[in-house]
Amino acid sequence: MKSRSVRGLIWGLLVLFSAVPARSDEKHTPVVAAHYMPWYASRPVEGAWGWHWTMDHFDPDVVDWQAKRAAASKEYPLIGLYDSSDPAVLECHVQLMKLAGIEGVIVDWYGTKDHIDYERIHRCTEALISVVKKAGMKFAICYEDQSVGAMVEGGTLEEVSTVKYQKELFSWMEKTWFADESYWKHEGKPLLLVFGPQHFSSSQWKESLSGFSKEVSIYGLPHLAEEYDMTGSFAWPPVSGGKTVSSKEWKSKLDDWYDSGNCLGVAFPGFNDIYEQAGVEKSYGRISPEDGDTFRESLNQAMESGAPIVQVATWNDYGEATCIEPTVGFGFRFLEILQEKVCRLEVSSSDLRLPVDLYQMRKRFLDSEQAQEKLSKASDALFDLNTTLASQLIEEVRGLEKTSPALFEDESRPDDDNYRLLTDIPYRLDGDQYARDRCRLDLYYPADGKPYSTVVWFHGGGILNGNRFVPVPLRNKGVAVIAANYRLSPQVNAPEYIEDAAAAVAWAFQNIEKYGGSADRIFVSGHSAGGYLASMVGLDSKWMEAHGINANDIAGLIPLSGQTITHTTVRRERGQGRNLPLIDEYAPLFHLRKDAPPVLTITGDREKEIPARYEENAYFWRMLKANGHPNTDLVELKGYDHGQMPEPAFPLLLQFINENSP
């Protein structure tokens, strides 16, 4: 459904022409709602991937080395690409919202007619509403009247019939939804948002409102609300013209809207659309997430604006990367911010993990009636906020992993039958709640009784974001993979994430023999930030000594395009610029020694890599040799950039493991 892309033009006009009167200083606590997109279709559920995942450009059946499907987004759902009609997805989403303190949803809706995917979106909306009601939450609608123009253009509706159609649609909404006690009422009247109006003139709009028999609180775009005699307006991430909008600029624009009076608030994590890359149209612009600060600051601004309702924009618009649901990049960060700021329930940040765990267990054990029965009880417990019981039941089902073939996402692979996948294993029990939530690992290992080597794998993401995964090229290769998360900046600073990496490696030494592995065959690797961590724990021996382990007992280090000088994020934590190099105790180069484990350093093409990444790794390799290290090599993968280079690096990694396994 491509018609939605005209939003950019509408918001460009909004940013240019909004007017400014005076906001109320009255203090109150607004309710928080999530703007929800019910438009995703997946091949496993629907038989084909929908336009909002493909945009006629991306093929989700293509899976990269990180186990991510190609998709029309610059973010990626933590639960993988999904279908908006899937009951397990709706269950997960609504439970996450409730645990984060969100009180209801505002659903992006296109009417009921069978045009493009509008009828399917309507069915998904109805399915979502039933789950929202089960959770004791509220719902409202954001009507996209641009759908009327799209239906006229597509021949589904005649222009002369548009007002009549909309009157009938409004009448249907009033009888079907507005009468529902779970429908959101504002000042005693049903709440209706309109992303526009975009198709109708003000006189046509006024005529169509006669479809309502009672008064409705209608909120539209700020530059149109007065012309169309609406109750008020609602704010939205202010991007236009393809420009990068600074925090100062977007805060000023939001203040203008809030000062105009009766404007619903907005909180957003950033904005970074995929439209230009997908060939749909020019980009509308960008707002940087600033590692979560954009969401935190826009939420604070909205909460203090005097607005009666704060709309989170959005729960899951991946095309514009405004999603706050858990993603691979940001994890639970946005929900944790929301929970801390607005949640009035007796729940913790750890509880936010439960709906995702529940979803993953549902998918892994689809064919187990016993598992599904327990998981349904866990789901009921979560809706009732009995997180203790829910956690207990989920862990009982997780125990089945020990005897079940490894299963990733929702599709079984026959060659995984001889492997096991154990998930969410805590590798350190000390520290605060964030440490206990984040310091977890997955273990993928051969279960055929043959000897195997183990790779401890750290994900990349600049020590700022990312989530653990078992690299696809390491699956079914006769090796075990320990994929570990670690704490991230800015929640913590150096050396906490290095300490976490060492603790994960220590877990491997202390536990791998229980699963048939050998402590003499443990290798440490990772990409980018993960490569940096691998080098630090293997070269600076004090990190492993803290666990009673000699770093030289590591069988080998394989950093893929990692930094060898002090990491950019460490320098940033100290207020230093990213282009000012530094070599100190947090630099692998600072800890060169000839008795270190064997080292294979791999980078992308020096002309395509992150600037100077090849050069610092080349110096690292040269100085290792100069210090007398007997087993070190450097490989530059010509033609591959920083993100692409791991794919051709993995065969070299496996060869290195074979050559260095005792």
XYZ file of C-alpha atoms in Angstrom:
662
model
C 0.000 0.000 0.000
C 2.066 2.838 -1.348
C -0.406 5.716 -0.916
C 0.701 6.316 2.657
C 3.935 7.915 1.464
C 2.165 11.246 0.825
C 2.477 11.759 4.580
C 5.882 13.307 3.933
C 4.408 16.070 1.771
C 1.642 16.723 4.288
C 4.140 16.991 7.124
C 6.392 19.215 5.065
C 3.503 21.663 4.706
C 2.690 21.257 8.388
C 6.236 22.185 9.411
C 6.142 25.273 7.207
C 2.681 26.665 7.962
C 1.697 25.790 11.545
C 0.393 28.709 13.601
C 1.224 29.577 17.240
C -1.201 30.888 20.030
C -0.624 30.017 23.951
C -0.406 26.701 25.771
C -1.998 26.055 29.123
C 0.299 25.853 32.149
C -2.121 23.558 33.985
C -0.301 20.529 35.431
C -1.733 17.054 34.934
C -0.651 13.533 34.010
C -1.489 12.682 30.396
C -2.382 9.193 29.223
C 0.060 7.469 26.867
C -1.035 5.696 23.683
C 0.968 3.890 21.004
C 0.362 4.618 17.310
C 0.149 1.132 15.791
C 0.582 -0.094 12.202
C -1.424 -3.303 11.540
C -0.248 -3.728 7.954
C 2.509 -6.368 7.897
C 2.110 -9.648 5.999
C 4.588 -12.537 6.128
C 5.105 -15.576 3.942
C 4.895 -18.111 6.824
C 1.438 -16.787 7.801
C -0.047 -15.159 4.700
C 1.786 -17.086 1.968
C 3.666 -14.030 0.697
C 5.597 -11.078 2.070
C 3.547 -7.881 2.130
C 4.511 -4.545 0.577
C 5.474 -2.986 3.892
C 8.268 -5.533 4.253
C 9.302 -5.487 0.576
C 8.283 -2.103 -0.937
C 8.730 -3.993 -4.233
C 12.484 -3.792 -3.702
C 13.601 -6.074 -0.841
C 13.271 -9.871 -0.743
C 12.774 -11.154 2.823
C 13.556 -14.692 1.688
C 17.174 -13.521 1.461
C 18.760 -14.045 4.895
C 22.111 -12.423 5.691
C 24.955 -13.677 7.885
C 23.333 -12.069 10.939
C 20.157 -14.132 10.393
C 18.298 -10.983 9.340
C 15.923 -11.063 6.401
C 16.200 -8.344 3.761
C 13.430 -5.865 4.568
C 12.260 -2.321 3.900
C 13.603 -0.838 7.101
C 16.722 0.504 8.761
C 15.659 -1.225 11.981
C 14.796 -4.881 12.553
C 12.250 -6.401 14.965
C 13.760 -8.381 17.824
C 11.174 -11.106 17.169
C 11.990 -11.117 13.442
C 9.749 -10.097 10.551
C 6.164 -10.836 11.490
C 2.551 -10.862 10.361
C 0.019 -8.420 11.810
C -2.662 -11.116 11.838
C -0.569 -13.573 13.877
C -2.184 -14.035 17.324
C 1.257 -14.668 18.876
C 2.513 -11.318 17.563
C -0.519 -9.398 18.823
C -0.239 -11.124 22.203
C 3.446 -10.169 22.434
C 2.913 -6.551 21.359
C 0.012 -5.822 23.685
C 1.703 -7.446 26.676
C 4.839 -5.397 26.010
C 2.772 -2.218 25.863
C 0.996 -2.967 29.106
C 4.228 -3.770 30.946
C 5.794 -0.535 29.652
C 2.927 1.617 30.943
C 1.154 2.275 27.635
C -2.572 2.557 28.276
C -3.898 1.891 24.799
C -3.379 1.964 21.045
C -4.263 4.395 18.284
C -4.546 2.224 15.187
C -3.591 3.483 11.727
C -6.695 2.557 9.700
C -7.776 2.836 6.052
C -11.405 1.793 6.101
C -13.135 -1.467 5.272
C -13.137 -1.636 1.465
C -11.212 -4.305 -0.429
C -8.617 -2.095 -2.120
C -4.863 -2.792 -2.113
C -4.443 -4.151 1.446
C -7.093 -2.018 3.207
C -9.477 -4.890 3.911
C -6.644 -6.969 5.375
C -5.504 -4.035 7.516
C -9.076 -3.799 8.777
C -9.109 -7.490 9.728
C -5.777 -7.110 11.513
C -7.152 -4.053 13.317
C -10.122 -6.032 14.593
C -7.808 -8.833 15.753
C -5.603 -6.312 17.571
C -8.597 -4.700 19.263
C -9.719 -8.026 20.720
C -6.290 -8.525 22.344
C -6.197 -4.913 23.573
C -9.548 -5.454 25.257
C -8.334 -8.702 26.838
C -5.490 -6.685 28.382
C -7.946 -4.164 29.828
C -6.526 -1.397 27.643
C -8.158 1.202 25.388
C -8.169 1.687 21.631
C -8.851 4.533 19.219
C -8.526 5.037 15.483
C -6.306 7.269 13.367
C -8.195 7.436 10.085
C -6.204 7.833 6.864
C -8.595 9.634 4.535
C -5.906 9.509 1.829
C -7.321 6.011 1.293
C -10.349 7.630 -0.359
C -8.168 9.284 -3.001
C -6.305 6.024 -3.570
C -9.592 4.173 -4.098
C -10.762 6.811 -6.590
C -7.465 6.586 -8.452
C -7.633 2.787 -8.435
C -11.223 2.633 -9.682
C -12.660 1.120 -6.496
C -14.668 4.268 -5.714
C -16.098 7.077 -7.854
C -15.296 10.649 -6.859
C -18.980 11.589 -6.772
C -19.553 8.881 -4.152
C -16.714 9.796 -1.799
C -18.692 11.907 0.684
C -21.448 9.298 0.812
C -18.839 6.571 1.361
C -17.220 8.471 4.215
C -20.564 9.225 5.891
C -21.389 5.522 5.824
C -17.927 4.665 7.125
C -18.286 7.130 10.011
C -21.707 5.718 10.819
C -20.235 2.197 10.875
C -17.422 3.335 13.195
C -19.906 4.922 15.584
C -22.121 1.849 15.780
C -19.309 -0.713 15.874
C -16.419 0.877 17.721
C -17.476 4.070 19.447
C -20.162 2.182 21.365
C -17.523 -0.185 22.766
C -16.673 0.601 26.401
C -12.995 0.008 25.542
C -13.001 2.718 22.888
C -11.057 5.778 24.039
C -13.234 8.679 25.141
C -11.871 12.180 25.620
C -14.020 14.500 27.721
C -16.831 11.972 27.357
C -16.659 11.852 23.550
C -15.084 9.217 21.268
C -11.533 10.147 20.253
C -10.775 10.095 16.518
C -7.485 11.116 14.935
C -7.315 11.949 11.233
C -4.029 11.986 9.347
C -5.153 14.968 7.330
C -7.757 15.504 6.077
C -5.913 14.947 2.791
C -8.631 14.186 0.243
C -11.689 16.236 1.189
C -12.322 19.964 1.063
C -13.476 21.561 4.316
C -17.090 21.680 3.076
C -17.010 18.009 2.016
C -15.471 17.091 5.341
C -18.178 18.939 7.232
C -20.866 17.143 5.233
C -19.288 13.728 5.867
C -19.383 14.350 9.629
C -23.162 13.997 9.482
C -22.429 10.257 9.486
C -21.950 10.664 13.240
C -25.126 11.039 15.277
C -23.228 12.267 18.344
C -20.335 14.635 18.917
C -16.834 13.214 18.408
C -13.464 14.613 19.568
C -11.582 14.845 16.281
C -7.881 15.721 16.087
C -6.064 16.365 12.815
C -2.797 17.752 11.529
C -1.831 21.109 13.087
C -1.933 23.106 9.842
C -5.406 21.760 8.945
C -7.214 21.459 12.284
C -8.515 25.043 12.359
C -9.574 25.097 8.695
C -11.558 21.885 9.195
C -13.037 23.038 12.514
C -11.582 20.135 14.482
C -11.443 19.720 18.236
C -7.664 20.060 18.105
C -4.501 18.756 16.485
C -1.830 16.145 17.163
C 1.931 16.508 16.857
C 4.195 14.210 14.818
C 7.959 13.917 14.185
C 8.650 17.143 12.220
C 10.677 16.085 9.175
C 10.532 17.530 5.674
C 12.589 18.195 2.581
C 15.038 15.352 3.113
C 16.980 17.308 5.737
C 18.503 16.128 8.995
C 16.585 17.870 11.773
C 18.599 18.802 14.858
C 17.241 18.330 18.373
C 17.074 22.096 18.763
C 14.932 22.370 15.617
C 12.470 19.600 16.440
C 12.070 20.776 20.026
C 11.318 24.292 18.804
C 8.718 23.021 16.325
C 7.039 20.888 18.991
C 6.917 23.901 21.310
C 5.198 25.869 18.545
C 2.546 23.180 18.185
C 2.028 22.799 21.911
C 1.758 26.575 22.306
C -0.986 26.622 19.675
C -3.349 25.080 22.229
C -5.197 21.752 22.367
C -2.479 19.750 20.629
C -1.938 16.106 21.557
C 1.660 15.358 22.507
C 4.088 13.130 20.653
C 7.090 11.071 21.731
C 9.295 9.504 19.079
C 12.622 7.624 18.974
C 13.881 9.286 15.795
C 13.077 9.191 12.083
C 15.065 7.487 9.315
C 12.946 6.355 6.378
C 13.856 3.726 3.794
C 11.814 5.212 0.928
C 14.681 6.536 -1.191
C 16.733 3.358 -0.811
C 13.658 1.300 -1.737
C 13.029 3.430 -4.831
C 9.630 4.613 -3.586
C 10.378 8.354 -3.430
C 12.791 10.873 -1.952
C 13.566 10.623 1.744
C 11.586 12.947 4.001
C 14.542 13.552 6.281
C 16.149 12.240 9.411
C 16.044 12.749 13.165
C 18.864 10.968 14.979
C 17.847 8.655 17.843
C 20.866 9.904 19.831
C 21.189 6.548 21.602
C 17.702 6.917 23.101
C 17.925 10.586 24.099
C 15.532 11.697 21.339
C 12.799 9.475 22.742
C 13.499 10.444 26.334
C 13.527 14.175 25.555
C 10.485 14.189 23.252
C 8.587 12.160 25.879
C 9.524 14.625 28.623
C 8.549 17.563 26.418
C 5.170 15.999 25.627
C 4.470 15.068 29.256
C 5.134 18.661 30.317
C 3.228 20.274 27.443
C -0.206 20.196 29.060
C -1.471 17.776 26.405
C -4.180 15.383 27.679
C -2.805 12.501 25.588
C 0.735 11.638 24.530
C 0.933 9.541 21.379
C 4.052 7.438 20.859
C 4.933 7.703 17.178
C 5.220 4.880 16.610
C 5.027 1.360 17.941
C 6.086 -0.271 14.677
C 6.458 1.884 11.559
C 9.560 0.227 10.153
C 9.451 2.110 6.857
C 10.233 5.303 8.774
C 12.235 3.677 11.623
C 10.059 5.300 14.279
C 9.451 1.996 16.080
C 9.779 1.699 19.859
C 8.998 -2.013 20.044
C 12.080 -4.137 20.834
C 14.516 -4.174 17.913
C 17.851 -5.834 17.243
C 19.560 -2.444 17.329
C 18.000 -0.858 20.396
C 16.669 -3.858 22.269
C 14.229 -2.801 25.005
C 15.743 0.662 25.476
C 12.695 2.713 24.482
C 10.300 0.596 26.524
C 12.608 0.855 29.520
C 12.583 4.654 29.205
C 8.795 4.622 28.940
C 8.370 2.232 31.851
C 10.572 4.369 34.071
C 8.718 7.576 33.142
C 5.035 6.640 32.966
C 4.344 3.112 34.223
C 2.249 2.946 37.395
C 2.265 -0.870 37.639
C 4.366 -2.998 39.984
C 6.628 -4.389 37.251
C 10.344 -4.267 36.402
C 12.494 -3.927 33.297
C 13.133 -7.691 33.462
C 9.417 -8.287 33.000
C 9.609 -6.607 29.582
C 11.578 -9.630 28.343
C 8.769 -12.073 29.142
C 6.438 -11.373 26.173
C 9.370 -11.786 23.771
C 10.433 -15.009 25.510
C 6.844 -16.226 25.292
C 6.672 -15.428 21.572
C 9.962 -17.190 20.836
C 8.921 -20.290 22.779
C 5.592 -20.362 20.928
C 7.448 -20.400 17.611
C 10.097 -22.919 18.651
C 7.596 -25.424 20.009
C 4.718 -25.013 17.561
C 4.193 -28.770 17.346
C 4.198 -29.450 21.090
C 0.678 -29.440 22.495
C 2.015 -29.626 26.031
C 4.321 -26.634 25.488
C 1.592 -24.537 23.885
C -0.773 -25.292 26.760
C 1.792 -24.085 29.299
C 2.574 -21.028 27.212
C -1.106 -20.116 27.023
C -1.222 -20.238 30.818
C 1.894 -18.052 30.885
C 0.150 -15.621 28.551
C -2.900 -15.434 30.799
C -0.578 -14.791 33.737
C 1.086 -11.929 31.863
C -2.255 -10.325 31.028
C -3.013 -10.561 34.757
C 0.443 -9.092 35.563
C 1.448 -12.275 37.397
C 4.971 -12.094 36.008
C 6.385 -14.596 38.513
C 4.070 -17.376 37.330
C 4.550 -16.408 33.686
C 8.337 -16.592 34.040
C 8.139 -19.977 35.764
C 5.967 -21.473 33.010
C 8.132 -20.052 30.213
C 11.264 -21.499 31.817
C 9.584 -24.902 32.110
C 9.006 -24.845 28.359
C 12.537 -23.562 27.729
C 13.759 -26.754 29.384
C 12.568 -28.649 26.295
C 15.422 -27.054 24.330
C 17.840 -29.604 25.815
C 16.192 -32.461 23.927
C 14.846 -30.628 20.861
C 16.591 -29.930 17.538
C 17.952 -26.399 17.219
C 15.317 -24.104 15.776
C 15.792 -20.535 14.632
C 12.844 -18.204 13.988
C 9.768 -20.176 12.912
C 11.060 -22.551 10.236
C 12.749 -25.871 11.015
C 15.845 -26.928 9.083
C 16.543 -30.664 8.752
C 20.315 -30.217 9.165
C 19.789 -28.683 12.610
C 18.588 -32.039 13.968
C 22.045 -32.864 15.314
C 22.383 -29.533 17.115
C 20.822 -28.017 20.213
C 20.051 -24.374 20.918
C 19.831 -23.293 24.570
C 18.726 -19.702 25.015
C 18.805 -16.872 27.531
C 21.396 -18.385 29.866
C 22.613 -15.909 32.525
C 26.401 -15.770 32.648
C 26.721 -13.383 35.569
C 24.312 -13.108 38.475
C 25.834 -10.096 40.215
C 25.271 -6.428 39.449
C 22.150 -4.345 39.026
C 18.957 -5.186 37.155
C 20.375 -3.996 33.834
C 23.402 -6.266 34.216
C 21.211 -9.263 35.021
C 18.924 -8.500 32.076
C 21.698 -7.939 29.577
C 24.378 -10.460 30.587
C 22.850 -13.495 28.924
C 23.933 -15.858 26.195
C 22.675 -18.492 23.784
C 24.525 -21.782 23.305
C 24.344 -23.597 19.959
C 26.242 -26.886 19.991
C 26.570 -30.264 18.222
C 24.692 -33.068 19.947
C 26.122 -36.016 18.003
C 28.802 -36.865 20.575
C 31.740 -35.906 18.334
C 34.468 -33.560 19.688
C 34.001 -29.925 18.764
C 35.547 -26.476 19.124
C 33.633 -23.494 20.519
C 33.432 -19.912 19.271
C 32.430 -17.229 21.772
C 30.804 -14.616 19.514
C 30.222 -10.942 20.355
C 27.880 -8.843 18.204
C 28.778 -5.420 16.830
C 26.984 -2.094 17.158
C 29.570 0.365 18.428
C 29.029 -0.790 22.059
C 25.882 1.342 21.716
C 23.355 -1.155 20.385
C 22.919 -4.668 19.015
C 21.748 -8.066 20.180
C 23.200 -11.553 20.310
C 22.737 -13.991 17.423
C 24.317 -17.177 16.122
C 25.905 -16.261 12.755
C 24.333 -18.241 9.925
C 27.716 -19.264 8.382
C 28.702 -20.919 11.690
C 25.622 -23.121 11.846
C 25.936 -26.813 10.998
C 29.717 -26.550 10.723
C 30.655 -28.891 13.566
C 31.424 -26.080 16.019
C 29.585 -24.694 19.014
C 28.709 -21.001 19.159
C 28.186 -19.027 22.350
C 26.439 -15.790 21.350
C 26.604 -13.312 24.208
C 25.037 -9.957 24.942
C 26.892 -7.404 27.034
C 25.978 -4.098 28.623
C 25.939 -1.064 26.360
C 26.947 2.566 26.526
C 25.581 5.040 27.589
C 23.878 2.900 30.259
C 27.373 1.903 31.404
C 30.889 3.111 30.647
C 34.213 1.356 30.153
C 35.321 -1.068 31.464
C 31.914 -2.628 32.292
C 31.311 -4.075 28.810
C 34.853 -5.490 28.730
C 34.182 -7.117 32.102
C 31.003 -8.625 30.643
C 32.870 -10.036 27.650
C 35.420 -11.654 29.965
C 32.622 -13.123 32.094
C 31.028 -14.662 28.992
C 34.336 -16.248 27.961
C 34.793 -17.490 31.537
C 31.337 -19.097 31.364
C 32.545 -21.032 28.322
C 35.620 -22.334 30.163
C 33.564 -23.272 33.211
C 30.625 -24.911 31.429
C 31.336 -26.097 27.888
C 32.477 -29.564 28.976
C 28.980 -30.194 30.409
C 27.722 -30.062 26.823
C 30.434 -32.228 25.263
C 32.898 -29.476 24.390
C 36.503 -28.947 25.413
C 38.020 -26.068 27.397
C 41.171 -26.483 25.261
C 39.298 -25.488 22.097
C 37.639 -22.171 22.951
C 38.057 -19.377 20.393
C 36.869 -15.790 20.800
C 35.550 -13.698 17.914
C 33.177 -10.907 17.011
C 32.478 -8.246 14.429
C 33.322 -4.547 14.818
C 32.689 -3.689 18.499
C 32.532 -7.438 19.110
C 35.955 -7.831 17.525
C 37.300 -5.114 19.801
C 35.956 -6.937 22.872
C 37.424 -10.237 21.667
C 40.858 -8.615 21.355
C 40.642 -6.903 24.743
C 39.787 -10.043 26.737
C 42.434 -12.076 24.922
C 45.294 -9.570 25.099
C 44.827 -7.771 28.428
C 45.153 -10.806 30.675
C 43.755 -9.120 33.800
C 40.152 -9.511 32.588
C 40.370 -13.313 32.474
C 42.524 -13.459 35.608
C 39.553 -11.978 37.505
C 37.832 -15.338 36.826
C 40.859 -17.481 37.624
C 41.550 -18.171 33.944
C 44.776 -17.646 32.016
C 44.005 -15.655 28.855
C 46.671 -17.692 27.061
C 44.399 -20.729 27.420
C 42.121 -19.201 24.781
C 42.769 -21.255 21.634
C 42.649 -18.250 19.313
C 41.367 -14.725 18.696
C 39.581 -13.819 15.454
C 38.551 -10.120 15.507
C 36.573 -9.141 12.391
C 37.132 -5.467 11.603
C 37.476 -4.513 15.258
C 39.190 -1.412 16.562
C 42.707 -1.893 17.881
C 43.125 1.633 19.236
C 40.967 2.812 22.152
C 37.385 2.311 21.016
C 35.435 5.271 19.654
C 32.753 4.840 22.310
C 35.314 4.839 25.125
C 36.732 8.071 23.725
C 33.267 9.556 23.428
C 32.540 8.702 27.061
C 35.549 10.860 27.897
C 34.383 13.734 25.715
C 36.969 13.119 22.991
C 36.264 13.376 19.260
C 35.825 10.202 17.210
C 38.646 11.200 14.837
C 41.250 11.771 17.565
C 43.127 8.453 17.935
C 44.168 7.256 21.364
C 46.105 4.244 22.613
C 45.741 3.582 26.333
C 44.694 0.740 28.636
C 41.451 0.310 26.662
C 43.277 -0.296 23.369
C 44.224 -3.812 22.216
C 47.400 -2.233 20.817
C 48.403 -1.296 24.364
C 48.541 -4.965 25.370
C 50.586 -6.557 22.585
C 52.588 -9.551 23.797
C 54.376 -12.379 22.078
C 52.789 -15.092 24.251
C 49.199 -14.096 23.391
C 46.876 -16.697 21.819
C 47.041 -17.167 18.023
C 45.469 -14.177 16.249
C 43.721 -13.949 12.875
C 42.843 -10.331 12.072
C 40.395 -9.789 9.198
C 39.160 -6.496 7.731
C 37.215 -5.317 4.737
C 38.680 -3.488 1.765
C 40.742 -0.526 3.003
C 38.977 1.737 0.467
C 35.492 0.600 1.535
C 35.987 0.076 5.266
C 35.330 2.561 8.058
C 38.097 5.160 7.557
C 41.474 3.943 8.898
C 40.028 0.627 10.137
C 42.284 -1.426 7.884
C 45.307 0.717 8.717
C 44.972 0.366 12.493
C 44.533 -3.399 12.123
C 47.544 -3.578 9.815
C 49.625 -1.746 12.422
C 48.276 -4.090 15.110
C 49.329 -7.128 13.066
C 52.740 -5.662 12.236
C 53.471 -4.801 15.873
C 52.375 -8.252 17.063
C 54.957 -9.730 14.695
C 57.544 -7.152 15.786
C 56.998 -8.263 19.388
C 57.768 -11.834 18.420
C 54.246 -13.296 18.214
C 54.655 -16.591 16.315
C 51.114 -17.122 15.020
C 49.380 -14.029 13.686
C 47.969 -13.192 10.280
C 46.136 -10.308 8.595
C 43.598 -10.679 5.780
C 42.096 -7.791 3.811
C 38.909 -8.814 1.994
C 39.010 -6.856 -1.245
C 35.700 -5.481 -2.494
C 33.865 -5.789 0.849
C 32.835 -2.946 3.129
C 32.530 -3.005 6.918
C 29.076 -4.572 7.013
C 29.644 -7.042 4.191
C 33.055 -8.398 5.197
C 31.942 -11.031 7.753
C 30.276 -13.180 5.069
C 33.555 -14.069 3.292
C 35.452 -13.975 6.605
C 33.681 -16.960 8.168
C 35.312 -19.646 5.977
C 38.685 -18.183 7.004
C 37.582 -18.245 10.643
C 36.603 -21.923 10.386
C 39.887 -22.778 8.670
C 41.793 -20.979 11.448
C 39.866 -22.958 14.075
C 40.683 -26.254 12.367
C 44.371 -25.349 12.156
C 44.589 -24.269 15.801
C 42.399 -26.838 17.558
C 44.487 -29.240 19.668
